[in-house]
Amino acid sequence: MISFHSITKIYLSDVIALENISFNISQKEFVSIVGRSGSGKTTLLKLLLREERPTEGSIFFEGENLLEAGNKSLSEIRRRIGVVFQDYKLLDDKTAYENIAYAMEITGKSPEEINSEVPEILEIIELTDRANNFPKELSEGECQRISIARAIAHRPDVILADEPTGNLDPYCSQDIVRLLLKIYELGTTIVLATHDKNIVNKLKKRVITLENGKIIRDQEKGKFVL
Ligand code: ADP
Ligand code: MG
């Protein structure tokens, strides 16, 4: 589904963020990308969204060469990807319900679809009772659940989560990981970039370890060892 071939990314500042990285991720995998801050995790996700271009190498998404995709196919590819950030990026003037509905509107869903699907998604994230609250009235963990809801609203094939537990306490972090696992079990590929050892080690799923922009380990049922 996702394939990186000998990817090197050197930023203009001459920083080598990734060096000769190759890996494949299959459909319906749950993969954690781990490593210290600065090891290249965010860069890897940005390349996958083509927010950045590699200096060398090629990237395929569902068989399509991402670096050669035109604007139309690039937006189709991006539509198949849901993104979750550390800082949620919710719209403060919209309620939980409206944040999710708005994401659906953008992808062209009809008001009928939105009316029937938002409650379903609120149920998946177990936040039905907070549907009409604004982000500032919600806890950090609840905000992150809404941002995950928004990411799955257009039924993407893959979720990229960049440090989704970065602002959360250990208890809420576990909740978020449980939610990602649930979404994975419903059939979505998950790529989780994190420097949080505890959550990765409990997952017992594939772990790709980055160190200074290189893959130093790629293990099934891996552990975070650095
Ligand atoms: P991580 O997400 O693992 O913390 P990043 O991918 O953000 O790592 O960063 C990898 C390296 O690339 C770091 O040394 C960082 O300073 C550098 N870097 C990231 N983004 C840029 C940028 N836009 N311009 C220059 N250097 C960058
Ligand atoms: Mg990062």
Coordinates of N, CA and C in Angstrom, one line a residue, residues 92-170:
D92 N -12.0 26.2 16.6 CA -12.5 26.6 18.0 C -13.9 27.1 18.0
D93 N -14.4 27.7 16.9 CA -15.7 28.2 16.8 C -16.8 27.2 16.4
K94 N -16.3 26.0 16.3 CA -17.3 24.9 16.0 C -17.4 23.9 17.1
T95 N -18.5 23.3 17.3 CA -18.7 22.3 18.3 C -18.0 21.0 17.8
A96 N -18.0 20.0 18.7 CA -17.5 18.7 18.3 C -18.2 18.2 17.1
Y97 N -19.5 18.2 17.2 CA -20.3 17.7 16.0 C -20.0 18.5 14.8
E98 N -19.9 19.8 14.9 CA -19.7 20.6 13.7 C -18.3 20.5 13.1
N99 N -17.3 20.2 14.0 CA -15.9 20.0 13.5 C -15.9 18.7 12.6
I100 N -16.6 17.7 13.0 CA -16.7 16.5 12.2 C -17.5 16.7 10.9
A101 N -18.7 17.4 11.1 CA -19.5 17.6 9.9 C -18.8 18.4 8.9
Y102 N -18.1 19.4 9.4 CA -17.4 20.3 8.4 C -16.3 19.5 7.6
A103 N -15.6 18.6 8.2 CA -14.7 17.8 7.5 C -15.4 17.0 6.4
M104 N -16.6 16.5 6.7 CA -17.3 15.7 5.7 C -17.8 16.6 4.6
E105 N -18.2 17.8 4.9 CA -18.7 18.8 3.9 C -17.6 19.0 2.9
I106 N -16.4 19.2 3.4 CA -15.3 19.5 2.5 C -15.1 18.4 1.5
T107 N -15.3 17.2 1.9 CA -15.1 16.1 1.0 C -16.3 15.8 0.1
G108 N -17.3 16.7 0.2 CA -18.4 16.6 -0.7 C -19.6 15.7 -0.3
K109 N -19.6 15.4 1.0 CA -20.8 14.5 1.5 C -22.1 15.4 1.5
S110 N -23.2 14.7 1.3 CA -24.5 15.5 1.3 C -24.9 15.7 2.7
P111 N -25.8 16.7 3.0 CA -26.3 16.9 4.3 C -26.9 15.6 4.9
E112 N -27.6 14.8 4.1 CA -28.2 13.6 4.6 C -27.2 12.6 5.1
E113 N -26.1 12.5 4.3 CA -25.0 11.6 4.7 C -24.4 12.1 6.0
I114 N -24.2 13.4 6.1 CA -23.6 14.0 7.3 C -24.4 13.7 8.5
N115 N -25.7 14.0 8.3 CA -26.7 13.8 9.5 C -26.7 12.3 10.0
S116 N -26.5 11.4 9.1 CA -26.6 10.0 9.6 C -25.2 9.5 10.0
E117 N -24.1 10.1 9.4 CA -22.8 9.5 9.8 C -22.1 10.2 11.0
V118 N -22.4 11.4 11.2 CA -21.7 12.1 12.4 C -22.0 11.4 13.7
P119 N -23.3 11.1 13.9 CA -23.6 10.3 15.2 C -22.9 9.0 15.3
E120 N -22.8 8.3 14.1 CA -22.1 7.0 14.1 C -20.7 7.2 14.6
I121 N -20.0 8.2 14.0 CA -18.6 8.5 14.3 C -18.5 8.9 15.8
L122 N -19.4 9.7 16.3 CA -19.4 10.1 17.7 C -19.5 8.9 18.6
E123 N -20.2 7.9 18.1 CA -20.3 6.7 18.9 C -19.0 5.9 18.9
I124 N -18.3 5.9 17.8 CA -17.1 5.2 17.7 C -16.1 5.8 18.7
I125 N -16.0 7.1 18.7 CA -15.1 7.8 19.6 C -15.6 8.0 21.0
E126 N -16.8 7.5 21.3 CA -17.4 7.5 22.6 C -17.5 8.9 23.1
L127 N -18.1 9.8 22.3 CA -18.2 11.2 22.7 C -19.6 11.8 22.4
T128 N -20.5 10.9 22.2 CA -21.9 11.3 21.9 C -22.4 12.4 22.8
D129 N -22.1 12.3 24.1 CA -22.7 13.2 25.1 C -22.0 14.6 25.1
R130 N -20.9 14.7 24.3 CA -20.2 16.0 24.3 C -20.3 16.6 22.9
A131 N -21.3 16.1 22.1 CA -21.4 16.5 20.7 C -21.5 18.1 20.5
N132 N -22.2 18.7 21.5 CA -22.5 20.1 21.3 C -21.5 21.0 22.1
N133 N -20.4 20.5 22.6 CA -19.5 21.3 23.3 C -18.4 21.8 22.3
F134 N -17.9 23.0 22.6 CA -16.8 23.6 21.8 C -15.4 23.0 22.4
P135 N -14.4 23.0 21.5 CA -13.1 22.5 21.9 C -12.6 23.0 23.3
K136 N -12.9 24.4 23.6 CA -12.3 24.9 24.8 C -13.1 24.3 26.0
E137 N -14.2 23.7 25.8 CA -15.0 23.1 26.9 C -14.6 21.6 27.1
L138 N -13.7 21.2 26.3 CA -13.4 19.7 26.3 C -11.9 19.5 26.8
S139 N -11.7 18.3 27.3 CA -10.4 18.0 27.8 C -9.5 17.7 26.6
E140 N -8.1 17.7 26.9 CA -7.2 17.4 25.8 C -7.5 16.1 25.1
G141 N -7.8 15.1 26.0 CA -8.1 13.7 25.4 C -9.3 13.7 24.6
E142 N -10.3 14.5 25.0 CA -11.6 14.6 24.2 C -11.3 15.3 22.9
C143 N -10.5 16.3 22.9 CA -10.1 17.1 21.7 C -9.4 16.1 20.7
Q144 N -8.5 15.3 21.3 CA -7.8 14.4 20.4 C -8.8 13.4 19.8
R145 N -9.7 12.9 20.5 CA -10.7 12.0 20.0 C -11.5 12.6 18.8
I146 N -11.8 13.9 19.0 CA -12.6 14.6 17.9 C -11.7 14.7 16.7
S147 N -10.4 15.0 16.9 CA -9.5 15.1 15.7 C -9.4 13.8 15.0
I148 N -9.4 12.7 15.8 CA -9.4 11.4 15.2 C -10.7 11.1 14.4
A149 N -11.8 11.6 15.0 CA -13.1 11.4 14.3 C -13.1 12.2 13.0
R150 N -12.5 13.4 13.0 CA -12.5 14.1 11.8 C -11.6 13.4 10.7
A151 N -10.5 12.8 11.2 CA -9.6 12.1 10.3 C -10.3 10.9 9.7
I152 N -11.2 10.3 10.4 CA -11.9 9.1 9.8 C -13.2 9.4 9.1
A153 N -13.6 10.7 9.2 CA -14.9 11.1 8.6 C -15.1 10.8 7.2
H154 N -14.0 10.8 6.4 CA -14.1 10.6 5.0 C -13.7 9.1 4.6
R155 N -13.7 8.3 5.7 CA -13.3 6.9 5.5 C -12.0 6.7 4.7
P156 N -10.9 7.2 5.2 CA -9.6 7.0 4.5 C -9.1 5.6 4.6
D157 N -8.2 5.2 3.8 CA -7.6 3.9 3.8 C -6.5 3.8 4.9
V158 N -5.9 5.0 5.2 CA -4.9 5.0 6.2 C -4.9 6.2 7.0
I159 N -4.6 6.1 8.3 CA -4.5 7.2 9.2 C -3.0 7.4 9.5
L160 N -2.5 8.6 9.4 CA -1.2 9.0 9.8 C -1.4 9.8 11.1
A161 N -0.8 9.3 12.2 CA -0.9 10.0 13.4 C 0.5 10.5 13.9
D162 N 0.7 11.8 14.0 CA 2.0 12.3 14.4 C 2.0 12.7 15.8
E163 N 2.6 12.0 16.7 CA 2.6 12.2 18.1 C 1.2 12.5 18.7
P164 N 0.3 11.7 18.4 CA -1.1 12.0 18.9 C -1.3 12.1 20.4
T165 N -0.3 11.5 21.1 CA -0.5 11.5 22.6 C 0.5 12.5 23.2
G166 N 1.1 13.3 22.4 CA 2.1 14.2 22.8 C 1.7 15.2 23.9
N167 N 0.4 15.6 23.9 CA -0.1 16.5 25.0 C -0.9 15.8 26.1
L168 N -0.9 14.5 26.1 CA -1.8 13.8 27.0 C -1.1 13.1 28.1
D169 N -1.8 12.9 29.2 CA -1.2 12.1 30.3 C -1.3 10.6 29.9
P170 N -0.6 9.8 30.7 CA -0.5 8.4 30.3 C -1.9 7.7 30.2

